[in-house]
Coordinates of C-alpha atoms in Angstrom, one line a residue:
K782 CA 11.6 -26.0 -25.6
E783 CA 14.9 -27.0 -24.0
L784 CA 14.5 -28.4 -20.6
I785 CA 16.2 -27.2 -17.4
E786 CA 17.9 -30.0 -15.5
L787 CA 18.4 -30.3 -11.8
R788 CA 21.4 -32.0 -10.2
F789 CA 23.4 -31.8 -7.0
L790 CA 26.6 -29.8 -6.8
C791 CA 29.9 -31.7 -6.9
P792 CA 33.5 -30.7 -6.2
S793 CA 34.2 -29.9 -9.9
D794 CA 31.5 -27.2 -9.7
V795 CA 33.5 -25.0 -7.3
P796 CA 35.0 -22.6 -9.8
K797 CA 31.6 -21.9 -11.4
V798 CA 29.8 -21.6 -8.0
K799 CA 32.5 -19.1 -6.9
Q800 CA 31.9 -17.0 -9.9
L801 CA 28.1 -17.0 -9.5
C802 CA 28.2 -16.2 -5.8
S803 CA 30.7 -13.3 -6.6
D804 CA 28.2 -12.0 -9.1
W805 CA 25.1 -12.4 -6.9
F806 CA 26.2 -11.5 -3.4
P807 CA 28.2 -8.7 -1.7
I808 CA 29.9 -11.3 0.5
E809 CA 33.2 -13.1 0.0
Y810 CA 33.0 -16.7 1.1
P811 CA 36.1 -18.7 2.1
D812 CA 37.3 -21.5 -0.1
S813 CA 36.4 -24.0 2.7
W814 CA 32.8 -22.9 2.3
Y815 CA 32.7 -23.9 -1.4
E816 CA 34.4 -27.2 -0.6
D817 CA 31.8 -28.0 2.1
I818 CA 28.7 -27.2 0.1
T819 CA 29.9 -29.4 -2.8
S820 CA 31.0 -32.4 -0.8
N821 CA 29.5 -32.4 2.7
P822 CA 26.2 -34.4 3.0
K823 CA 24.9 -32.0 5.7
F824 CA 24.3 -29.5 2.8
F825 CA 21.5 -29.7 0.3
A826 CA 23.1 -28.1 -2.7
L827 CA 21.0 -28.2 -5.9
A828 CA 21.8 -26.6 -9.2
A829 CA 19.6 -25.7 -12.1
V830 CA 21.4 -26.5 -15.4
F831 CA 20.7 -25.2 -18.9
R832 CA 22.8 -26.3 -21.8
F833 CA 25.4 -27.7 -19.4
E834 CA 25.8 -24.4 -17.6
I835 CA 24.6 -23.7 -14.0
I836 CA 22.0 -21.0 -14.1
G837 CA 20.7 -21.2 -10.6
L838 CA 21.4 -22.9 -7.3
I839 CA 20.1 -23.3 -3.8
V840 CA 22.2 -24.3 -0.8
A841 CA 20.7 -25.2 2.6
E842 CA 22.2 -26.6 5.7
I843 CA 20.5 -29.3 7.8
K844 CA 21.3 -29.2 11.4
C845 CA 20.1 -29.8 15.0
Q846 CA 18.1 -26.9 16.4
T847 CA 20.6 -26.7 19.3
K848 CA 23.3 -25.8 16.8
C849 CA 21.5 -22.7 15.6
N850 CA 23.0 -19.2 16.2
R851 CA 21.7 -17.3 19.1
E852 CA 19.3 -15.2 17.1
D853 CA 17.7 -18.4 15.7
Q854 CA 17.4 -20.4 19.0
G855 CA 13.7 -19.7 19.4
L856 CA 12.5 -21.1 16.1
L857 CA 10.7 -24.2 17.5
A858 CA 8.3 -24.8 20.3
T859 CA 10.0 -26.1 23.4
S860 CA 7.5 -29.0 23.4
L861 CA 9.3 -30.4 20.3
A862 CA 12.2 -32.8 20.9
N863 CA 15.6 -31.3 21.4
N864 CA 17.0 -33.4 18.6
S865 CA 14.6 -31.9 16.1
R866 CA 16.4 -30.5 13.1
V867 CA 16.0 -27.3 11.2
V868 CA 17.1 -26.3 7.7
Y869 CA 18.9 -23.0 7.0
I870 CA 18.8 -21.6 3.5
L871 CA 22.2 -20.1 2.9
T872 CA 21.9 -19.0 -0.7
L873 CA 19.3 -19.0 -3.4
G874 CA 20.3 -17.4 -6.7
V875 CA 19.5 -17.3 -10.4
V876 CA 21.5 -15.9 -13.3
K877 CA 20.1 -12.5 -14.2
E878 CA 19.1 -13.5 -17.8
F879 CA 17.0 -16.4 -16.4
R880 CA 15.2 -14.7 -13.6
R881 CA 11.4 -14.5 -13.4
N882 CA 11.0 -17.8 -15.1
G883 CA 10.2 -19.9 -12.1
I884 CA 13.7 -21.3 -11.6
A885 CA 14.0 -20.1 -8.0
T886 CA 10.6 -21.6 -7.2
L887 CA 11.6 -24.8 -8.9
L888 CA 14.7 -25.0 -6.7
L889 CA 12.9 -24.1 -3.5
D890 CA 10.1 -26.6 -4.2
N891 CA 12.6 -29.4 -4.7
L892 CA 14.2 -28.6 -1.4
I893 CA 10.8 -28.6 0.4
H894 CA 9.8 -31.8 -1.4
H895 CA 13.0 -33.5 -0.3
L896 CA 12.4 -32.4 3.3
T897 CA 8.8 -33.5 3.5
R898 CA 8.7 -36.7 1.5
N899 CA 11.8 -38.5 2.8
E900 CA 11.8 -40.6 6.0
S901 CA 15.3 -39.5 6.8
T902 CA 14.2 -35.8 7.1
T903 CA 10.9 -36.1 8.9
D904 CA 12.6 -34.7 12.0
C905 CA 13.3 -31.4 10.1
K906 CA 10.7 -29.1 11.6
A907 CA 11.5 -25.7 10.1
L908 CA 13.0 -24.1 7.0
Y909 CA 14.4 -20.6 7.7
L910 CA 16.6 -17.9 6.2
H911 CA 17.9 -14.3 6.8
V912 CA 17.4 -11.5 4.4
L913 CA 18.1 -7.8 4.2
T914 CA 15.1 -5.6 5.1
T915 CA 15.6 -3.7 1.8
N916 CA 15.6 -6.9 -0.4
L917 CA 11.9 -6.5 -1.3
V918 CA 12.1 -8.9 -4.2
A919 CA 13.3 -11.8 -1.9
I920 CA 10.8 -10.8 0.8
R921 CA 7.9 -11.0 -1.6
F922 CA 9.2 -14.2 -3.0
Y923 CA 9.3 -16.0 0.3
E924 CA 6.0 -14.5 1.7
K925 CA 4.3 -15.7 -1.5
R926 CA 5.5 -19.2 -0.6
Q927 CA 4.0 -19.1 2.9
F928 CA 7.2 -18.1 4.8
K929 CA 6.4 -16.0 7.8
R930 CA 8.4 -13.2 9.2
H931 CA 10.0 -14.4 12.5
L932 CA 12.2 -11.6 13.8
F933 CA 13.5 -8.2 13.0
L934 CA 17.4 -8.3 13.3
P935 CA 18.7 -4.8 13.8
L936 CA 22.2 -4.1 12.4
Y937 CA 22.5 -7.8 11.5
Y938 CA 24.5 -7.6 8.3
S939 CA 27.8 -6.0 7.5
I940 CA 27.8 -4.9 3.9
N941 CA 30.9 -3.0 2.7
S942 CA 31.7 -2.2 6.3
T943 CA 28.2 -0.8 6.9
A944 CA 25.7 -2.4 9.3
R945 CA 22.3 -3.2 7.8
D946 CA 19.1 -4.5 9.3
G947 CA 17.7 -7.9 8.5
F948 CA 14.7 -10.2 8.9
S949 CA 14.5 -13.9 9.6
Y950 CA 11.8 -15.8 7.8
V951 CA 10.5 -19.3 8.6
L952 CA 8.4 -22.0 7.1
Y953 CA 7.2 -24.8 9.4
I954 CA 7.2 -28.3 8.0
N955 CA 6.6 -31.9 9.2
G956 CA 4.5 -30.8 12.2
G957 CA 6.9 -28.0 13.3
R958 CA 5.5 -25.0 15.1
P959 CA 6.6 -21.9 17.0
Q960 CA 6.6 -21.4 20.7
P961 CA 3.0 -20.5 21.6
T962 CA 3.3 -17.3 23.7
L963 CA 1.7 -13.9 23.7
L964 CA 5.1 -12.3 23.6
Y965 CA 6.3 -14.2 20.6
P966 CA 8.7 -13.4 18.9
F967 CA 10.2 -11.8 22.0
H968 CA 12.9 -13.8 23.8
Y969 CA 16.1 -13.1 25.7
Y970 CA 19.6 -13.9 24.6
N971 CA 22.1 -14.6 27.3
C972 CA 24.7 -12.4 25.6
T973 CA 27.9 -11.2 27.2
I974 CA 28.8 -8.8 24.4
I975 CA 26.5 -6.9 22.1
S976 CA 27.2 -4.1 19.6
I977 CA 24.9 -1.3 18.7
M978 CA 25.3 1.3 16.0
L979 CA 25.3 5.1 16.5
C980 CA 24.6 7.3 13.5
N981 CA 25.5 4.4 11.2
E982 CA 29.2 5.0 11.7
C983 CA 30.4 4.1 15.2
L984 CA 30.0 0.8 17.1
F985 CA 30.1 0.5 20.8
S986 CA 30.7 -2.7 22.7
L987 CA 29.0 -3.2 26.1
T988 CA 30.2 -5.8 28.5
D989 CA 29.8 -7.2 32.1
K990 CA 26.6 -7.1 34.1
F991 CA 25.4 -3.8 32.5
T992 CA 25.6 -5.6 29.1
D993 CA 23.1 -8.2 30.3
Y994 CA 20.6 -5.4 31.2
I995 CA 21.0 -3.6 27.9
S996 CA 20.8 -6.8 26.1
I997 CA 17.3 -7.5 27.5
V998 CA 16.2 -3.9 26.7
L999 CA 17.4 -4.0 23.1
E1000 CA 15.9 -7.4 22.5
A1001 CA 12.5 -6.2 23.7
L1002 CA 12.6 -3.1 21.6
S1003 CA 13.6 -4.9 18.4
R1004 CA 11.2 -7.8 18.8
I1005 CA 7.9 -6.3 20.1
S1006 CA 7.1 -6.0 16.5
A1007 CA 8.7 -7.9 13.6
N1008 CA 8.5 -4.7 11.6
P1009 CA 11.2 -2.0 11.9
C1010 CA 9.8 1.4 12.6
K1011 CA 11.0 4.9 13.1
W1012 CA 10.1 4.7 16.8
T1013 CA 12.3 1.7 17.4
K1014 CA 15.3 3.1 15.5
R1015 CA 14.9 6.4 17.3
V1016 CA 14.9 4.8 20.7
L1017 CA 18.1 2.8 19.8
Q1018 CA 19.8 6.0 18.7
V1019 CA 18.9 7.9 21.9
M1020 CA 20.0 5.0 24.1
A1021 CA 23.3 4.8 22.2
S1022 CA 23.9 8.6 22.5
K1023 CA 23.3 8.4 26.3
M1024 CA 25.5 5.4 26.8
C1025 CA 28.4 6.8 24.8
R1026 CA 29.0 9.3 27.6
F1027 CA 30.3 6.7 30.0
I1028 CA 31.2 3.7 27.8
P1029 CA 34.5 3.7 25.9
M1030 CA 34.4 3.4 22.2
S1031 CA 36.0 0.3 20.6
A1032 CA 36.4 -0.8 17.0
T1033 CA 34.1 -3.7 16.3
N1034 CA 33.8 -5.8 13.2
R1035 CA 30.5 -7.6 12.5
N1036 CA 30.4 -10.9 10.8
S1037 CA 28.7 -11.1 7.4
S1038 CA 25.6 -13.2 7.2
P1039 CA 25.6 -15.9 4.4
H1040 CA 22.2 -15.3 2.9
L1041 CA 21.2 -12.6 0.5
A1042 CA 18.8 -14.0 -2.0
S1043 CA 19.2 -13.0 -5.7
L1044 CA 16.0 -14.2 -7.5

């Protein structure tokens, strides 16, 4: 049998990585992103190679927990040092013809081995990612590998101008742990602007002091359970329909999230 080789990405891989990401993910990445993941040491970018062709890759960003986006600020217990780092899996993909052959597992295992066996990464306390709620293949893959569902993220993705729900998943490593609270994973974002969807078509922006109040309510509704349910979605729709009577409509564009696993 011919062996699959593993190697880190380099700048000359940019054209091939662009092609693969275009095939795998419904998101268009800027050129600067490809340049970063193939040259910046803060990224762990590993490729699986067969007959000199890249057939799979994993890209993860190592960063201080204080640099996380708002929705990921509560990953670690507050008792852990503020300079603790976390690792965000941006992409994990395998060429269609080679899927279900353990390549995604091989790539993920190498990332975890790198994070848990090197002295330089012992301060990395959590490995996390975002995934569409409808991406059942990816969800089963990560749950089988001991990742735990952290949060339900309503309307988190923007796919072809349509807002889609997401989950965040986390694997704690090197002694990392979540905040021990009965209300976990509930927490409050100090947002000044939030967007909610009405009938999957219109977006409303809420601002000022009223925004802070609605922010708390929406966070509570979406995080009392990590699982989306008809009750939660119905409440969001009713709230939106009530608020639209006195809040002006505005066109709002959501940023696309970088992670959609293709395994």
